[in-house]
CSV table of C-alpha atoms in Angstrom, one decimal:
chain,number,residue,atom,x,y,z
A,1166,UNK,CA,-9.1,10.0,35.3
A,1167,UNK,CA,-8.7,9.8,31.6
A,1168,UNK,CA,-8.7,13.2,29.9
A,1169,UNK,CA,-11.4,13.5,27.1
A,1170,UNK,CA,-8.5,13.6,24.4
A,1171,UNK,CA,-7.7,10.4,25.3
A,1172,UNK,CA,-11.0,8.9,25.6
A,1173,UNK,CA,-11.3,9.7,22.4
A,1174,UNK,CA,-7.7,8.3,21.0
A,1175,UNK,CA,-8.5,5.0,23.3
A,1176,UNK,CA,-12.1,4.4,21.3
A,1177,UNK,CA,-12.5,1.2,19.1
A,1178,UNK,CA,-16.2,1.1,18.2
A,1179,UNK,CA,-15.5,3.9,15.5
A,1180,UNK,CA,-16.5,3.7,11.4
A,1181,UNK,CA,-13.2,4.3,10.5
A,1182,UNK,CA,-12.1,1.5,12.6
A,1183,UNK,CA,-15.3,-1.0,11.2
A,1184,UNK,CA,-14.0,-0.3,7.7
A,1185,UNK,CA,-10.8,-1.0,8.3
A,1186,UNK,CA,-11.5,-4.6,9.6
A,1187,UNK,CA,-13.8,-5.2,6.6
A,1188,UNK,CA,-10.5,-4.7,4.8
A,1189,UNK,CA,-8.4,-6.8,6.9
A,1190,UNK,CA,-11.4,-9.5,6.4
A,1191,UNK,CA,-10.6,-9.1,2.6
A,1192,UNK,CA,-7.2,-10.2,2.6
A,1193,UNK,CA,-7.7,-14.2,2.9
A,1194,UNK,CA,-10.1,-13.9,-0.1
A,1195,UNK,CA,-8.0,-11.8,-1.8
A,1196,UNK,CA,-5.1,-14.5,-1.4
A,1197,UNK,CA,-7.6,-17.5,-2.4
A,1198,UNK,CA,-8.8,-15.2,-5.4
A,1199,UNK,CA,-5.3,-15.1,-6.8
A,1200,UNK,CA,-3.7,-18.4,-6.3
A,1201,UNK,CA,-6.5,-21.0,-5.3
A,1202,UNK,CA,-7.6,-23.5,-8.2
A,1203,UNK,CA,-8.0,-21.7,-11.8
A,1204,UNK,CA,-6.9,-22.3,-15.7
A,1205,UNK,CA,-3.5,-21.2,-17.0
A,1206,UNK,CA,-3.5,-17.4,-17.4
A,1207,UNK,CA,-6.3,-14.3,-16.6
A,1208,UNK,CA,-9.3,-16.2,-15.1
A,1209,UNK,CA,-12.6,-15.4,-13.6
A,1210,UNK,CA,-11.0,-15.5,-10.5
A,1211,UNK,CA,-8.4,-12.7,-11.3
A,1212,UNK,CA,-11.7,-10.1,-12.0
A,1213,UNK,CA,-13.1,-10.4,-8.7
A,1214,UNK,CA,-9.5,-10.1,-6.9
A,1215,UNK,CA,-9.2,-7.1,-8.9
A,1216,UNK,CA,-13.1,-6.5,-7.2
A,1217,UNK,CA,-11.7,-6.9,-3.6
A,1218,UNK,CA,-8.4,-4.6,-4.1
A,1219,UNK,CA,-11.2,-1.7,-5.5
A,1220,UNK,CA,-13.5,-2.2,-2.6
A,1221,UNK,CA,-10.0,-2.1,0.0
A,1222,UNK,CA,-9.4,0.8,-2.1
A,1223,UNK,CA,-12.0,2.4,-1.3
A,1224,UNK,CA,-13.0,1.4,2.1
A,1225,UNK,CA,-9.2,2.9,2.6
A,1226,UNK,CA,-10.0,6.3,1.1
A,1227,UNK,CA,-13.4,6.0,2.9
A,1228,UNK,CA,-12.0,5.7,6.2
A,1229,UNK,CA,-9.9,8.6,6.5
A,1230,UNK,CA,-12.4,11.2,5.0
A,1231,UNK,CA,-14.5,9.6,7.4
A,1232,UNK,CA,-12.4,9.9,10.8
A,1233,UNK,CA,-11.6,13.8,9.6
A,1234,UNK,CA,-15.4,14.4,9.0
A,1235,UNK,CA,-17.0,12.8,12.1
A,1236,UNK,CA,-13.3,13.4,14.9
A,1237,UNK,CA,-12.9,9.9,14.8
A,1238,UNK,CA,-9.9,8.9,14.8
A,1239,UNK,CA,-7.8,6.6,17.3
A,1240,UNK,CA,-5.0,4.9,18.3
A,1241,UNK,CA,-5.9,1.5,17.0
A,1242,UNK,CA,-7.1,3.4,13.8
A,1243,UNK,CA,-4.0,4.8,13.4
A,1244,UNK,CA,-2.3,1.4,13.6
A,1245,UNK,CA,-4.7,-0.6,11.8
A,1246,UNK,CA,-5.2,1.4,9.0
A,1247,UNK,CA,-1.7,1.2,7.4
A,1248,UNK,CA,-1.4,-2.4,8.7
A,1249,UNK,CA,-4.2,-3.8,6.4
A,1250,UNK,CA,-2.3,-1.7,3.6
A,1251,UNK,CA,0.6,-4.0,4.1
A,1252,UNK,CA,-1.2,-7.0,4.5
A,1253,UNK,CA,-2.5,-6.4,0.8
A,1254,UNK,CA,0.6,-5.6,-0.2
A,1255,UNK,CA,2.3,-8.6,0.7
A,1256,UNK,CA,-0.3,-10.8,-0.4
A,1257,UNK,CA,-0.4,-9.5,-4.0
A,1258,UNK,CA,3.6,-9.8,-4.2
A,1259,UNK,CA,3.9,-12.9,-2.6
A,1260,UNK,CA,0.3,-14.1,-4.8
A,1261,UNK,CA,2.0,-12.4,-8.3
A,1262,UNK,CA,5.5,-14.1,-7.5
A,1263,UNK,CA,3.5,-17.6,-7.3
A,1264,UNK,CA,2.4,-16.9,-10.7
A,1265,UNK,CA,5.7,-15.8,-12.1
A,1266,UNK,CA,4.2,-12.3,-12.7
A,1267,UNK,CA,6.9,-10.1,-10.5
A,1268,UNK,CA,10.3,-11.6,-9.6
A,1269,UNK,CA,11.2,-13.2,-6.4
A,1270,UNK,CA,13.9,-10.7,-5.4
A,1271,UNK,CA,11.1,-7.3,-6.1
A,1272,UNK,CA,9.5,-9.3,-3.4
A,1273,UNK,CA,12.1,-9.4,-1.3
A,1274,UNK,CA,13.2,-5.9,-1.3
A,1275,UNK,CA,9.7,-4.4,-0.3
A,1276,UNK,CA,9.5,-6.8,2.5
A,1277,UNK,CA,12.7,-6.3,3.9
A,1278,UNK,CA,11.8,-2.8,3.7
A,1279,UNK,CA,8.8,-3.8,6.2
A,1280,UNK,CA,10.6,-6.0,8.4
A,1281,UNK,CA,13.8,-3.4,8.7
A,1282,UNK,CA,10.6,-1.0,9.7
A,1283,UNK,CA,9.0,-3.5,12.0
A,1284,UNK,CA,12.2,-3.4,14.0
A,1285,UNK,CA,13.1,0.4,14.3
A,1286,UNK,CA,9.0,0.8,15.7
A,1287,UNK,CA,10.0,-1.8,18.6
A,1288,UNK,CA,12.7,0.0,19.4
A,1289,UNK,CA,10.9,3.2,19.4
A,1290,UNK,CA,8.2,2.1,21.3
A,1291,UNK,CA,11.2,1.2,24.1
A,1292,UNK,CA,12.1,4.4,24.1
A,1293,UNK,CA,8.5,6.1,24.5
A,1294,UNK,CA,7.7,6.5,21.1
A,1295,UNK,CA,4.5,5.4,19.2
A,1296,UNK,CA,4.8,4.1,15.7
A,1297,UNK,CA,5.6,6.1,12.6
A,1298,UNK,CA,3.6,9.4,11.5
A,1299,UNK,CA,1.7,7.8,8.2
A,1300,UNK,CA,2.3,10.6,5.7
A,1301,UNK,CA,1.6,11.4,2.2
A,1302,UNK,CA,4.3,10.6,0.4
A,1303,UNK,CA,3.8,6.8,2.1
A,1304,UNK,CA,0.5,6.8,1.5
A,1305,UNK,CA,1.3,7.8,-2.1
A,1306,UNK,CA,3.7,5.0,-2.5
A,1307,UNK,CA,1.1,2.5,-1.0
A,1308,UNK,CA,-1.8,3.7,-3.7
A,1309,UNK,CA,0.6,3.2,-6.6
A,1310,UNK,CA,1.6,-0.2,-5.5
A,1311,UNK,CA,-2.1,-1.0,-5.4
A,1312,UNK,CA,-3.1,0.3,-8.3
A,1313,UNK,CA,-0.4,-1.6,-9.8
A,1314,UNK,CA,-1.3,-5.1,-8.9
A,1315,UNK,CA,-5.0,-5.2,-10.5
A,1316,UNK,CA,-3.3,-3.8,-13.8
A,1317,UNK,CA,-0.6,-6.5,-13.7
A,1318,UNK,CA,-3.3,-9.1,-13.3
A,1319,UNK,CA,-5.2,-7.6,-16.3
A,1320,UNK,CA,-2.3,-7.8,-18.1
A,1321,UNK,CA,-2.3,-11.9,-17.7
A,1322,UNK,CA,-5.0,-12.1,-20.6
A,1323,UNK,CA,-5.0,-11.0,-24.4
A,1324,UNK,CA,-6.1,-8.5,-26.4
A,1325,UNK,CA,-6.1,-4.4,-26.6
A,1326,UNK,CA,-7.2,-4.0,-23.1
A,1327,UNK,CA,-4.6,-6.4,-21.5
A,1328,UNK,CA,-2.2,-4.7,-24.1
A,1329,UNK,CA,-2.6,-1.4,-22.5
A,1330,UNK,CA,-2.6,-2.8,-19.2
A,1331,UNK,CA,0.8,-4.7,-19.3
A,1332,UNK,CA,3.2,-1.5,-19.7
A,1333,UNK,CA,0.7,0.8,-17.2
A,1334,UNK,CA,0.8,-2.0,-14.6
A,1335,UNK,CA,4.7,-2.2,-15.0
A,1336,UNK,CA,5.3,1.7,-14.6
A,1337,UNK,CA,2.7,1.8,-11.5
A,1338,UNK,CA,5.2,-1.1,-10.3
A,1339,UNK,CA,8.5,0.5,-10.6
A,1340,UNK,CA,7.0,3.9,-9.4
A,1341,UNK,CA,5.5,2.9,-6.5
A,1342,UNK,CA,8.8,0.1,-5.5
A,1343,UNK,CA,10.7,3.2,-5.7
A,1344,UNK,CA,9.0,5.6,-3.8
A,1345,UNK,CA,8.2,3.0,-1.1
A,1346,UNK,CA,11.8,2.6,-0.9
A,1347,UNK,CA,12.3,6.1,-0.7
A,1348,UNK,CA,9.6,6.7,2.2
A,1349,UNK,CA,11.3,4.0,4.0
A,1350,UNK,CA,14.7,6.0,3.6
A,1351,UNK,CA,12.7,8.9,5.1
A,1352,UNK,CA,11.3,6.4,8.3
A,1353,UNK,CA,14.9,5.1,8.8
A,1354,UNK,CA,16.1,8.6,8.7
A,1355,UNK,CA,13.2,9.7,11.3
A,1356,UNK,CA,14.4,6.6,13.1
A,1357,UNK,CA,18.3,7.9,13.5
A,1358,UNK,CA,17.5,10.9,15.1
A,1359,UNK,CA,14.8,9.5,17.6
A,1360,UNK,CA,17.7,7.5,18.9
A,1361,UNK,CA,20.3,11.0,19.2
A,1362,UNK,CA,17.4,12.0,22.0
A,1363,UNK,CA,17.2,10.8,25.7
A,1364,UNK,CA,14.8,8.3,26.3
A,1365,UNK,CA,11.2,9.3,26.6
A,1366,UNK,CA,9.6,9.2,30.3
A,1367,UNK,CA,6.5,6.9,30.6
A,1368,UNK,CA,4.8,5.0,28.4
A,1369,UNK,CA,5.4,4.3,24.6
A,1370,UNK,CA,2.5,5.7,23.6
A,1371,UNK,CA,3.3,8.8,22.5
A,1372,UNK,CA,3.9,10.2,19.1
A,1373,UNK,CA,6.3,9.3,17.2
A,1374,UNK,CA,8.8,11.3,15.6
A,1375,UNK,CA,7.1,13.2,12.1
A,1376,UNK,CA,8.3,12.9,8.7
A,1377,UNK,CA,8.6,10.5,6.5
């Protein structure tokens, strides 16, 4: 019989959990917003992209003040939440590459940083471990490369406020590539010593290695 600890970590039905598929449910419009059918430059359509990545924003601050405030969190919170991050992620780089606004090899490095990720999990999970410890410095790194993409869109039109925009979005950019990079140093790092200990016994489901 299940323990009431893991009752708890096993529960779906959850607020924290609802929000975070109202943010996954985002991403497609958030990709049509960007690169469906619009004039050259900032359009009507880049406001209300900017509009979606506020609300996901949100929702994602929402979420965790919500699971520490009402004990809700769970296992497929703790893996959904930082997947819809990335989803946004990569839809804004691959979306802003389309349009020329970020090169094709910025684009390239964050992903691979994903993928190279992606890979070491796996092979934790083989080994008994669950999937990285989300910490603040990632979580960090993921808010500034949000933040980033709304000003770089702002920064497609003219005048003073896309002026302003332009540099801020740029610095949020190179910030936020850097300490994404550097977080993913920390998770391969992590990674390395999970592999210098024996195997875990039973199932990979327990937590993974902290730091990061």
């Amino acid at each position: 019989m299940a323990s009431s600890d893991e009752s708890r970590d096993n529960r779906v039905l959850t607020i924290p959990n609802l929000l975070s598929v109202l943010r996954l449910l985002g991403v497609p419009l958030f990709v049509w917003l960007l690169i469906g059918p619009r004039p050259d430059g900032f359009a009507v359509q880049d406001v209300w992209a900017i509009v979606v990545l506020a609300v996901g924003g949100i929702t994602d601050w929402l979420d965790g003040k919500l699971a520490r405030l009402l004990d809700q969190y769970s296992r497929l919170g703790a893996l959904l939440d930082p997947a819809v991050d990335r989803l946004y992620i990569l839809a804004a780089l691959v979306a802003l590459a389309v349009r020329d606004v970020i090169p094709w090899w910025g684009v390239a490095l964050l992903v691979g940083r994903d993928l190279v990720l992606g890979v070491c999990v796996l092979v934790l999970r083989r080994r008994g471990y669950g999937p990285f410890v989300v910490t603040y410095l990632g979580k960090a790194a993921t808010f500034l490369l949000l933040y980033a993409f709304p000003l770089l869109l702002a920064g497609l039109g003219s005048g003073w406020f896309s002026d302003i925009c332009r540099p801020l979005g740029y610095a949020f950019a190179v910030w936020g590539t850097g300490l994404y990079l550097y977080t993913g140093a920390l998770y391969a790092a992590e990674f390395v010593l999970a592999l210098r200990h024996p195997v875990r016994p039973g199932a990979a489901t327990g937590p993974a290695p902290s730091g990061g």
